[in-house]
């Protein structure tokens, strides 16, 4: 998918995902790859690697800003996921149909998991 340019974003780019757990994010001046590894029903490891076209000392602040911006989004996503898991465990949330407009990617992923499990 391609992100439309918007004022205030820390970077623009393309975000690619490969089944089951690998991502590639391309942005001005660099990219990052990530692996998301579930290690148990209650734990997932995330591994990020950043690569930049310009690694000169003069651009270290810009690189750090890109990494910190990405990690801020990861932390926000983590908090949402952790809250959802707590609500499931407490019985405070019951699942329902996915939004055909906003959750197509989630539906696709869940279908792939079900197929891989033979369900």
XYZ file of C-alpha atoms in Angstrom:
119
model
C 0.000 0.000 0.000
C 1.131 3.558 -0.476
C 0.655 6.228 2.150
C -0.793 9.468 0.810
C 1.352 12.509 1.596
C 0.026 14.346 4.638
C 1.467 17.250 6.552
C 3.117 16.322 9.815
C 3.973 12.713 9.026
C 7.495 11.738 9.995
C 7.898 9.811 6.760
C 6.010 8.750 3.672
C 6.484 5.491 1.901
C 5.321 2.022 1.054
C 4.562 -0.755 3.497
C 4.734 -4.340 2.330
C 3.821 -7.498 4.197
C 4.699 -11.116 3.405
C 2.942 -14.098 4.959
C 3.199 -14.945 7.726
C 5.337 -12.507 9.708
C 7.637 -10.291 7.637
C 7.323 -6.616 6.695
C 9.268 -4.185 4.545
C 8.790 -0.446 4.937
C 10.308 1.870 2.338
C 10.656 5.553 3.131
C 12.659 8.544 1.927
C 16.303 7.742 2.524
C 15.935 4.230 3.847
C 13.916 1.221 4.816
C 13.209 -1.143 7.657
C 12.376 -4.807 7.831
C 10.616 -6.503 10.693
C 9.735 -9.977 11.861
C 6.865 -10.596 14.231
C 7.319 -13.941 15.983
C 4.640 -15.340 18.277
C 6.479 -17.424 20.874
C 3.448 -18.449 22.947
C -0.269 -17.626 23.124
C 0.620 -14.672 25.369
C 3.955 -13.448 24.014
C 5.258 -12.113 20.711
C 8.753 -10.934 19.812
C 9.213 -8.118 17.311
C 12.529 -7.611 15.555
C 13.225 -4.412 13.595
C 16.209 -3.596 11.412
C 16.684 -0.150 9.879
C 18.813 0.642 6.834
C 19.678 4.130 5.592
C 21.185 5.370 2.332
C 23.199 8.058 4.124
C 25.010 6.972 7.287
C 27.169 10.070 7.678
C 27.536 11.522 11.161
C 25.764 14.685 9.975
C 22.548 12.731 9.323
C 22.437 10.816 12.612
C 19.691 13.051 14.032
C 17.479 12.457 10.995
C 18.025 8.702 11.226
C 17.237 8.700 14.939
C 14.015 10.624 14.234
C 12.934 7.978 11.697
C 13.624 5.141 14.129
C 11.903 6.904 17.040
C 8.869 7.739 14.887
C 8.484 4.116 13.883
C 8.924 2.888 17.446
C 6.314 5.380 18.687
C 3.767 3.816 16.320
C 4.835 0.320 17.442
C 4.305 1.297 21.100
C 0.840 2.693 20.328
C -0.107 -0.490 18.453
C 1.268 -2.623 21.287
C -0.846 -0.795 23.865
C -4.000 -1.373 21.801
C -3.192 -5.077 21.369
C -2.374 -5.528 25.069
C -5.665 -3.883 26.086
C -7.584 -6.101 23.667
C -5.947 -9.244 25.051
C -6.699 -8.168 28.639
C -10.334 -7.543 27.710
C -10.598 -10.974 26.057
C -9.075 -12.653 29.128
C -11.435 -10.775 31.467
C -14.493 -11.659 29.390
C -15.110 -7.951 28.787
C -14.967 -8.269 25.018
C -16.769 -10.582 22.678
C -15.735 -10.972 19.089
C -17.975 -9.954 16.243
C -17.832 -9.500 12.508
C -14.903 -7.633 11.029
C -15.470 -4.378 9.203
C -15.451 -5.030 5.463
C -14.187 -1.507 4.968
C -11.506 -1.169 7.653
C -10.375 -4.681 8.518
C -9.839 -6.470 5.214
C -6.205 -7.108 6.063
C -7.140 -8.637 9.418
C -9.711 -10.859 7.723
C -7.206 -11.969 5.091
C -4.605 -12.784 7.753
C -7.110 -14.749 9.853
C -8.183 -16.730 6.773
C -4.534 -17.571 6.072
C -4.007 -18.717 9.678
C -7.141 -20.884 9.537
C -6.007 -22.439 6.247
C -2.516 -23.113 7.642
C -4.105 -24.847 10.648
C -6.407 -26.865 8.397
C -9.552 -25.248 9.796
